[in-house]
Amino acid sequence: MEGLFQPMHLFFILLIVLIIFGPGKLPDLGRGLGKGIREFKDALRGGMADAQKPDVRVSISPAGVTLAVNSTQQFGASASGAPNTAVRWSVNGITGGDRTVGTISESGLYTAPGAVPSPNAVTVTATSQADTSESASASVTITPYA
C-alpha cells in the first residue's frame, strides 16, 4: 500500500459524492477539495521549515557604555544554537557603521565618531548570520572630550 488511498478508494469516494450531491456539484467540490489539499500541503511545508529552523540566541557585552568622541570600545557577542555562530555588526542599522554614528569592525571594535551625533546615543547591534531575525543590541552614549 503506497499511499493513504488506493485508486479503488478514490473511486468509491467519487461515487458517494456523485450520489449525495449530484453530477452538477462535482466541479465545485473538486475545486474545493483541490484547494483544501493544497492549503494542507502548504501548511505542512511551513511547519516543517519552522521545525528545522535552529533556535538561535545572540548576546552582546557590554550592554551599555559612555564614550568620548574618537575613543574605542571592544564589544563581544555570542551566537548559540546553530553551527554558524558568526555575527554581523551594525551601528544604528548601518552595517559597519559610518563617520556620523561611529564605525565597528568585524571583530566588534567600535570607534566613536569625531563629533557628538544628534541624538548622542547610538545602538550597536550584533545580528546572527545563521538567523538574521535574531540579534542583540547595546547602547553607546557619545560625549565630547572630558
Short mmCIF file of N, CA and C in Angstrom, two decimals:
data_model
loop_
_atom_site.label_atom_id
_atom_site.label_comp_id
_atom_site.label_asym_id
_atom_site.label_seq_id
_atom_site.Cartn_x
_atom_site.Cartn_y
_atom_site.Cartn_z
N MET A 1 0.85 -1.18 0.00
CA MET A 1 0.00 0.00 0.00
C MET A 1 0.89 1.23 0.00
N GLU A 2 0.91 1.96 -1.13
CA GLU A 2 1.83 3.09 -1.27
C GLU A 2 1.30 4.36 -0.64
N GLY A 3 0.08 4.69 -0.84
CA GLY A 3 -0.45 5.94 -0.32
C GLY A 3 -1.59 5.68 0.64
N LEU A 4 -2.17 6.77 1.10
CA LEU A 4 -3.29 6.65 2.02
C LEU A 4 -4.50 6.05 1.30
N PHE A 5 -4.71 6.47 0.06
CA PHE A 5 -5.84 5.99 -0.71
C PHE A 5 -5.35 5.25 -1.95
N GLN A 6 -5.95 4.12 -2.20
CA GLN A 6 -5.72 3.38 -3.43
C GLN A 6 -6.74 3.88 -4.46
N PRO A 7 -6.52 3.65 -5.74
CA PRO A 7 -7.47 4.10 -6.77
C PRO A 7 -8.90 3.60 -6.49
N MET A 8 -9.02 2.41 -5.94
CA MET A 8 -10.35 1.88 -5.66
C MET A 8 -11.05 2.72 -4.59
N HIS A 9 -10.31 3.17 -3.58
CA HIS A 9 -10.89 4.03 -2.53
C HIS A 9 -11.39 5.33 -3.13
N LEU A 10 -10.57 5.94 -3.98
CA LEU A 10 -10.96 7.21 -4.61
C LEU A 10 -12.20 7.03 -5.47
N PHE A 11 -12.30 5.91 -6.16
CA PHE A 11 -13.48 5.64 -6.99
C PHE A 11 -14.73 5.59 -6.12
N PHE A 12 -14.66 4.90 -4.98
CA PHE A 12 -15.83 4.82 -4.10
C PHE A 12 -16.18 6.17 -3.50
N ILE A 13 -15.19 6.96 -3.16
CA ILE A 13 -15.46 8.31 -2.64
C ILE A 13 -16.15 9.15 -3.70
N LEU A 14 -15.66 9.10 -4.94
CA LEU A 14 -16.27 9.84 -6.04
C LEU A 14 -17.71 9.38 -6.27
N LEU A 15 -17.94 8.09 -6.21
CA LEU A 15 -19.28 7.55 -6.41
C LEU A 15 -20.23 8.05 -5.32
N ILE A 16 -19.78 8.06 -4.07
CA ILE A 16 -20.61 8.54 -2.96
C ILE A 16 -20.91 10.03 -3.12
N VAL A 17 -19.90 10.82 -3.52
CA VAL A 17 -20.10 12.26 -3.73
C VAL A 17 -21.13 12.48 -4.83
N LEU A 18 -21.04 11.71 -5.92
CA LEU A 18 -22.00 11.84 -7.02
C LEU A 18 -23.41 11.51 -6.56
N ILE A 19 -23.55 10.48 -5.75
CA ILE A 19 -24.87 10.08 -5.27
C ILE A 19 -25.45 11.15 -4.35
N ILE A 20 -24.64 11.68 -3.44
CA ILE A 20 -25.13 12.65 -2.46
C ILE A 20 -25.39 14.01 -3.08
N PHE A 21 -24.44 14.55 -3.86
CA PHE A 21 -24.54 15.92 -4.35
C PHE A 21 -25.01 16.03 -5.79
N GLY A 22 -24.98 14.97 -6.54
CA GLY A 22 -25.38 15.02 -7.94
C GLY A 22 -24.23 15.47 -8.81
N PRO A 23 -24.30 15.16 -10.11
CA PRO A 23 -23.19 15.48 -11.01
C PRO A 23 -22.98 16.97 -11.21
N GLY A 24 -23.98 17.80 -10.98
CA GLY A 24 -23.84 19.25 -11.19
C GLY A 24 -22.88 19.91 -10.21
N LYS A 25 -22.76 19.38 -9.03
CA LYS A 25 -21.90 19.96 -7.99
C LYS A 25 -20.47 19.42 -8.03
N LEU A 26 -20.21 18.43 -8.85
CA LEU A 26 -18.90 17.79 -8.86
C LEU A 26 -17.75 18.76 -9.17
N PRO A 27 -17.86 19.66 -10.18
CA PRO A 27 -16.73 20.57 -10.43
C PRO A 27 -16.42 21.48 -9.23
N ASP A 28 -17.46 22.01 -8.57
CA ASP A 28 -17.24 22.87 -7.41
C ASP A 28 -16.61 22.09 -6.26
N LEU A 29 -17.07 20.89 -6.04
CA LEU A 29 -16.50 20.06 -4.98
C LEU A 29 -15.04 19.71 -5.28
N GLY A 30 -14.75 19.43 -6.54
CA GLY A 30 -13.37 19.11 -6.93
C GLY A 30 -12.44 20.28 -6.69
N ARG A 31 -12.91 21.49 -7.08
CA ARG A 31 -12.08 22.68 -6.86
C ARG A 31 -11.87 22.92 -5.37
N GLY A 32 -12.92 22.77 -4.58
CA GLY A 32 -12.81 22.96 -3.14
C GLY A 32 -11.88 21.94 -2.50
N LEU A 33 -12.00 20.69 -2.95
CA LEU A 33 -11.14 19.64 -2.42
C LEU A 33 -9.69 19.89 -2.80
N GLY A 34 -9.46 20.29 -4.05
CA GLY A 34 -8.10 20.59 -4.51
C GLY A 34 -7.50 21.74 -3.72
N LYS A 35 -8.29 22.79 -3.49
CA LYS A 35 -7.81 23.94 -2.72
C LYS A 35 -7.48 23.52 -1.29
N GLY A 36 -8.33 22.71 -0.69
CA GLY A 36 -8.09 22.25 0.67
C GLY A 36 -6.82 21.41 0.78
N ILE A 37 -6.60 20.55 -0.20
CA ILE A 37 -5.39 19.72 -0.20
C ILE A 37 -4.15 20.59 -0.36
N ARG A 38 -4.21 21.58 -1.28
CA ARG A 38 -3.06 22.48 -1.47
C ARG A 38 -2.75 23.25 -0.19
N GLU A 39 -3.77 23.79 0.47
CA GLU A 39 -3.56 24.54 1.71
C GLU A 39 -2.97 23.65 2.80
N PHE A 40 -3.45 22.41 2.87
CA PHE A 40 -2.93 21.47 3.86
C PHE A 40 -1.46 21.17 3.60
N LYS A 41 -1.12 20.92 2.34
CA LYS A 41 0.28 20.64 2.00
C LYS A 41 1.17 21.85 2.27
N ASP A 42 0.69 23.06 1.95
CA ASP A 42 1.47 24.27 2.23
C ASP A 42 1.69 24.45 3.73
N ALA A 43 0.67 24.17 4.52
CA ALA A 43 0.80 24.29 5.97
C ALA A 43 1.81 23.28 6.51
N LEU A 44 1.79 22.08 5.95
CA LEU A 44 2.77 21.07 6.37
C LEU A 44 4.18 21.50 6.02
N ARG A 45 4.37 22.05 4.82
CA ARG A 45 5.70 22.52 4.42
C ARG A 45 6.18 23.63 5.34
N GLY A 46 5.30 24.57 5.67
CA GLY A 46 5.67 25.67 6.57
C GLY A 46 6.03 25.16 7.95
N GLY A 47 5.28 24.19 8.45
CA GLY A 47 5.57 23.61 9.75
C GLY A 47 6.89 22.88 9.77
N MET A 48 7.21 22.22 8.68
CA MET A 48 8.48 21.50 8.60
C MET A 48 9.64 22.50 8.58
N ALA A 49 9.47 23.62 7.86
CA ALA A 49 10.54 24.62 7.80
C ALA A 49 10.78 25.22 9.18
N ASP A 50 9.69 25.49 9.92
CA ASP A 50 9.84 26.03 11.27
C ASP A 50 10.51 25.03 12.20
N ALA A 51 10.19 23.75 12.03
CA ALA A 51 10.77 22.73 12.89
C ALA A 51 12.26 22.57 12.63
N GLN A 52 12.69 22.84 11.40
CA GLN A 52 14.10 22.68 11.05
C GLN A 52 14.91 23.93 11.36
N LYS A 53 14.26 25.05 11.63
CA LYS A 53 14.95 26.30 11.91
C LYS A 53 15.64 26.21 13.28
N PRO A 54 16.94 26.51 13.34
CA PRO A 54 17.64 26.41 14.63
C PRO A 54 17.15 27.49 15.60
N ASP A 55 17.24 27.18 16.89
CA ASP A 55 16.85 28.12 17.94
C ASP A 55 18.07 28.96 18.30
N VAL A 56 18.28 30.04 17.56
CA VAL A 56 19.48 30.86 17.70
C VAL A 56 19.25 31.92 18.77
N ARG A 57 20.25 32.13 19.60
CA ARG A 57 20.24 33.17 20.63
C ARG A 57 21.51 34.00 20.48
N VAL A 58 21.37 35.32 20.59
CA VAL A 58 22.51 36.22 20.48
C VAL A 58 22.59 37.05 21.76
N SER A 59 23.80 37.23 22.27
CA SER A 59 24.01 38.12 23.41
C SER A 59 25.19 39.03 23.09
N ILE A 60 25.19 40.21 23.73
CA ILE A 60 26.24 41.21 23.48
C ILE A 60 26.72 41.75 24.81
N SER A 61 28.00 42.11 24.86
CA SER A 61 28.52 42.75 26.07
C SER A 61 29.61 43.75 25.67
N PRO A 62 29.71 44.86 26.38
CA PRO A 62 28.80 45.30 27.44
C PRO A 62 27.46 45.75 26.85
N ALA A 63 26.44 45.82 27.70
CA ALA A 63 25.10 46.19 27.24
C ALA A 63 24.96 47.69 27.03
N GLY A 64 25.79 48.48 27.68
CA GLY A 64 25.73 49.93 27.53
C GLY A 64 27.04 50.55 27.97
N VAL A 65 27.42 51.64 27.31
CA VAL A 65 28.69 52.29 27.62
C VAL A 65 28.60 53.76 27.23
N THR A 66 29.39 54.59 27.90
CA THR A 66 29.52 56.01 27.55
C THR A 66 30.95 56.22 27.08
N LEU A 67 31.09 56.83 25.89
CA LEU A 67 32.42 57.05 25.30
C LEU A 67 32.58 58.50 24.87
N ALA A 68 33.81 58.99 24.95
CA ALA A 68 34.13 60.30 24.39
C ALA A 68 34.32 60.14 22.88
N VAL A 69 34.21 61.25 22.15
CA VAL A 69 34.42 61.20 20.70
C VAL A 69 35.80 60.62 20.41
N ASN A 70 35.91 59.94 19.29
CA ASN A 70 37.15 59.31 18.80
C ASN A 70 37.71 58.19 19.68
N SER A 71 37.01 57.78 20.72
CA SER A 71 37.52 56.69 21.55
C SER A 71 36.95 55.36 21.07
N THR A 72 37.48 54.26 21.61
CA THR A 72 37.07 52.94 21.15
C THR A 72 36.53 52.10 22.30
N GLN A 73 35.76 51.10 21.92
CA GLN A 73 35.22 50.13 22.88
C GLN A 73 35.14 48.78 22.18
N GLN A 74 35.70 47.76 22.80
CA GLN A 74 35.61 46.41 22.25
C GLN A 74 34.31 45.77 22.73
N PHE A 75 33.46 45.37 21.79
CA PHE A 75 32.23 44.65 22.12
C PHE A 75 32.45 43.18 21.84
N GLY A 76 31.76 42.37 22.59
CA GLY A 76 31.78 40.93 22.36
C GLY A 76 30.36 40.45 22.13
N ALA A 77 30.22 39.46 21.29
CA ALA A 77 28.90 38.88 21.04
C ALA A 77 29.04 37.38 20.92
N SER A 78 28.01 36.69 21.35
CA SER A 78 27.99 35.24 21.16
C SER A 78 26.65 34.85 20.58
N ALA A 79 26.71 33.97 19.61
CA ALA A 79 25.50 33.41 18.99
C ALA A 79 25.54 31.91 19.24
N SER A 80 24.46 31.38 19.75
CA SER A 80 24.42 29.95 20.04
C SER A 80 23.17 29.34 19.40
N GLY A 81 23.20 28.02 19.24
CA GLY A 81 22.04 27.31 18.73
C GLY A 81 22.11 26.95 17.26
N ALA A 82 23.20 27.32 16.59
CA ALA A 82 23.36 26.98 15.18
C ALA A 82 24.83 26.71 14.92
N PRO A 83 25.13 25.92 13.90
CA PRO A 83 26.54 25.66 13.59
C PRO A 83 27.32 26.93 13.26
N ASN A 84 26.67 27.88 12.58
CA ASN A 84 27.31 29.15 12.23
C ASN A 84 27.07 30.13 13.38
N THR A 85 28.12 30.43 14.15
CA THR A 85 27.98 31.33 15.31
C THR A 85 28.46 32.74 15.01
N ALA A 86 28.73 33.03 13.74
CA ALA A 86 29.22 34.36 13.37
C ALA A 86 28.10 35.40 13.48
N VAL A 87 28.50 36.64 13.77
CA VAL A 87 27.56 37.76 13.83
C VAL A 87 28.01 38.86 12.86
N ARG A 88 27.05 39.67 12.46
CA ARG A 88 27.32 40.85 11.63
C ARG A 88 27.07 42.07 12.51
N TRP A 89 28.03 42.98 12.54
CA TRP A 89 27.95 44.17 13.39
C TRP A 89 27.36 45.34 12.62
N SER A 90 26.54 46.13 13.32
CA SER A 90 25.99 47.35 12.72
C SER A 90 25.85 48.42 13.79
N VAL A 91 25.79 49.67 13.34
CA VAL A 91 25.57 50.81 14.23
C VAL A 91 24.38 51.57 13.67
N ASN A 92 23.35 51.73 14.49
CA ASN A 92 22.10 52.38 14.06
C ASN A 92 21.58 51.78 12.75
N GLY A 93 21.70 50.46 12.60
CA GLY A 93 21.18 49.78 11.42
C GLY A 93 22.09 49.81 10.21
N ILE A 94 23.24 50.46 10.31
CA ILE A 94 24.18 50.55 9.19
C ILE A 94 25.28 49.51 9.41
N THR A 95 25.37 48.53 8.52
CA THR A 95 26.40 47.50 8.67
C THR A 95 27.78 48.15 8.68
N GLY A 96 28.53 47.92 9.75
CA GLY A 96 29.86 48.52 9.89
C GLY A 96 29.85 49.95 10.36
N GLY A 97 28.67 50.59 10.42
CA GLY A 97 28.56 51.99 10.85
C GLY A 97 29.05 52.96 9.80
N ASP A 98 29.21 54.22 10.20
CA ASP A 98 29.75 55.26 9.31
C ASP A 98 30.38 56.37 10.16
N ARG A 99 30.85 57.44 9.51
CA ARG A 99 31.53 58.52 10.23
C ARG A 99 30.61 59.29 11.17
N THR A 100 29.31 59.32 10.89
CA THR A 100 28.38 60.08 11.71
C THR A 100 28.05 59.39 13.03
N VAL A 101 27.83 58.08 12.99
CA VAL A 101 27.41 57.34 14.19
C VAL A 101 28.53 56.51 14.80
N GLY A 102 29.66 56.45 14.13
CA GLY A 102 30.77 55.62 14.58
C GLY A 102 30.85 54.36 13.74
N THR A 103 32.01 53.72 13.78
CA THR A 103 32.21 52.51 12.99
C THR A 103 32.48 51.33 13.91
N ILE A 104 32.23 50.14 13.37
CA ILE A 104 32.52 48.93 14.13
C ILE A 104 33.13 47.90 13.18
N SER A 105 34.20 47.28 13.64
CA SER A 105 34.91 46.29 12.82
C SER A 105 34.22 44.93 12.90
N GLU A 106 34.66 44.01 12.06
CA GLU A 106 34.11 42.65 12.08
C GLU A 106 34.40 41.94 13.40
N SER A 107 35.42 42.40 14.12
CA SER A 107 35.74 41.79 15.41
C SER A 107 35.01 42.46 16.57
N GLY A 108 34.20 43.51 16.29
CA GLY A 108 33.42 44.17 17.34
C GLY A 108 34.07 45.37 17.97
N LEU A 109 35.14 45.90 17.36
CA LEU A 109 35.79 47.10 17.91
C LEU A 109 35.05 48.33 17.39
N TYR A 110 34.38 49.03 18.32
CA TYR A 110 33.62 50.23 17.96
C TYR A 110 34.51 51.45 18.14
N THR A 111 34.48 52.35 17.15
CA THR A 111 35.20 53.63 17.22
C THR A 111 34.16 54.74 17.15
N ALA A 112 34.11 55.55 18.19
CA ALA A 112 33.14 56.65 18.25
C ALA A 112 33.45 57.67 17.16
N PRO A 113 32.43 58.40 16.70
CA PRO A 113 32.66 59.42 15.67
C PRO A 113 33.49 60.58 16.21
N GLY A 114 33.97 61.43 15.31
CA GLY A 114 34.79 62.57 15.70
C GLY A 114 33.99 63.71 16.29
N ALA A 115 32.67 63.69 16.12
CA ALA A 115 31.79 64.71 16.69
C ALA A 115 30.61 64.01 17.35
N VAL A 116 30.02 64.65 18.34
CA VAL A 116 28.87 64.07 19.03
C VAL A 116 27.69 64.05 18.07
N PRO A 117 27.11 62.87 17.81
CA PRO A 117 25.96 62.81 16.90
C PRO A 117 24.70 63.35 17.59
N SER A 118 23.68 63.59 16.81
CA SER A 118 22.40 64.03 17.37
C SER A 118 21.33 63.04 16.91
N PRO A 119 20.72 62.30 17.82
CA PRO A 119 20.95 62.29 19.26
C PRO A 119 22.30 61.66 19.59
N ASN A 120 22.73 61.88 20.84
CA ASN A 120 24.08 61.45 21.21
C ASN A 120 24.18 59.97 21.59
N ALA A 121 23.08 59.24 21.55
CA ALA A 121 23.11 57.80 21.82
C ALA A 121 22.94 57.04 20.51
N VAL A 122 23.79 56.03 20.31
CA VAL A 122 23.69 55.17 19.13
C VAL A 122 23.51 53.73 19.61
N THR A 123 23.09 52.88 18.71
CA THR A 123 22.86 51.48 19.04
C THR A 123 23.79 50.59 18.24
N VAL A 124 24.57 49.80 18.95
CA VAL A 124 25.44 48.81 18.33
C VAL A 124 24.70 47.47 18.38
N THR A 125 24.60 46.80 17.23
CA THR A 125 23.83 45.56 17.15
C THR A 125 24.68 44.44 16.56
N ALA A 126 24.57 43.28 17.17
CA ALA A 126 25.18 42.05 16.64
C ALA A 126 24.03 41.17 16.15
N THR A 127 24.04 40.84 14.86
CA THR A 127 22.99 40.04 14.25
C THR A 127 23.55 38.69 13.83
N SER A 128 22.85 37.63 14.17
CA SER A 128 23.28 36.29 13.81
C SER A 128 23.30 36.13 12.29
N GLN A 129 24.37 35.56 11.76
CA GLN A 129 24.42 35.29 10.32
C GLN A 129 23.64 34.02 9.98
N ALA A 130 23.41 33.15 10.96
CA ALA A 130 22.63 31.93 10.73
C ALA A 130 21.14 32.23 10.68
N ASP A 131 20.68 33.21 11.47
CA ASP A 131 19.27 33.59 11.53
C ASP A 131 19.21 35.10 11.73
N THR A 132 19.04 35.84 10.63
CA THR A 132 19.11 37.30 10.70
C THR A 132 17.97 37.94 11.48
N SER A 133 16.99 37.14 11.91
CA SER A 133 15.93 37.70 12.75
C SER A 133 16.35 37.74 14.22
N GLU A 134 17.50 37.17 14.53
CA GLU A 134 17.99 37.15 15.91
C GLU A 134 19.16 38.11 16.08
N SER A 135 19.06 39.00 17.08
CA SER A 135 20.12 39.98 17.32
C SER A 135 20.11 40.41 18.77
N ALA A 136 21.16 41.11 19.16
CA ALA A 136 21.26 41.73 20.48
C ALA A 136 21.89 43.10 20.29
N SER A 137 21.50 44.05 21.13
CA SER A 137 21.97 45.43 20.96
C SER A 137 22.52 46.00 22.25
N ALA A 138 23.38 47.00 22.08
CA ALA A 138 23.95 47.74 23.20
C ALA A 138 23.83 49.22 22.89
N SER A 139 23.65 50.02 23.93
CA SER A 139 23.54 51.46 23.76
C SER A 139 24.90 52.11 24.03
N VAL A 140 25.28 53.04 23.15
CA VAL A 140 26.53 53.79 23.32
C VAL A 140 26.18 55.27 23.36
N THR A 141 26.51 55.92 24.46
CA THR A 141 26.29 57.36 24.59
C THR A 141 27.61 58.06 24.28
N ILE A 142 27.57 58.98 23.33
CA ILE A 142 28.78 59.70 22.90
C ILE A 142 28.80 61.06 23.59
N THR A 143 29.94 61.39 24.20
CA THR A 143 30.12 62.68 24.87
C THR A 143 31.32 63.40 24.26
N PRO A 144 31.37 64.73 24.41
CA PRO A 144 32.56 65.45 23.95
C PRO A 144 33.75 65.09 24.84
N TYR A 145 34.93 65.49 24.42
CA TYR A 145 36.12 65.23 25.24
C TYR A 145 35.90 65.76 26.64
N ALA A 146 36.40 65.04 27.63
CA ALA A 146 36.21 65.44 29.03
C ALA A 146 37.24 66.47 29.43
#
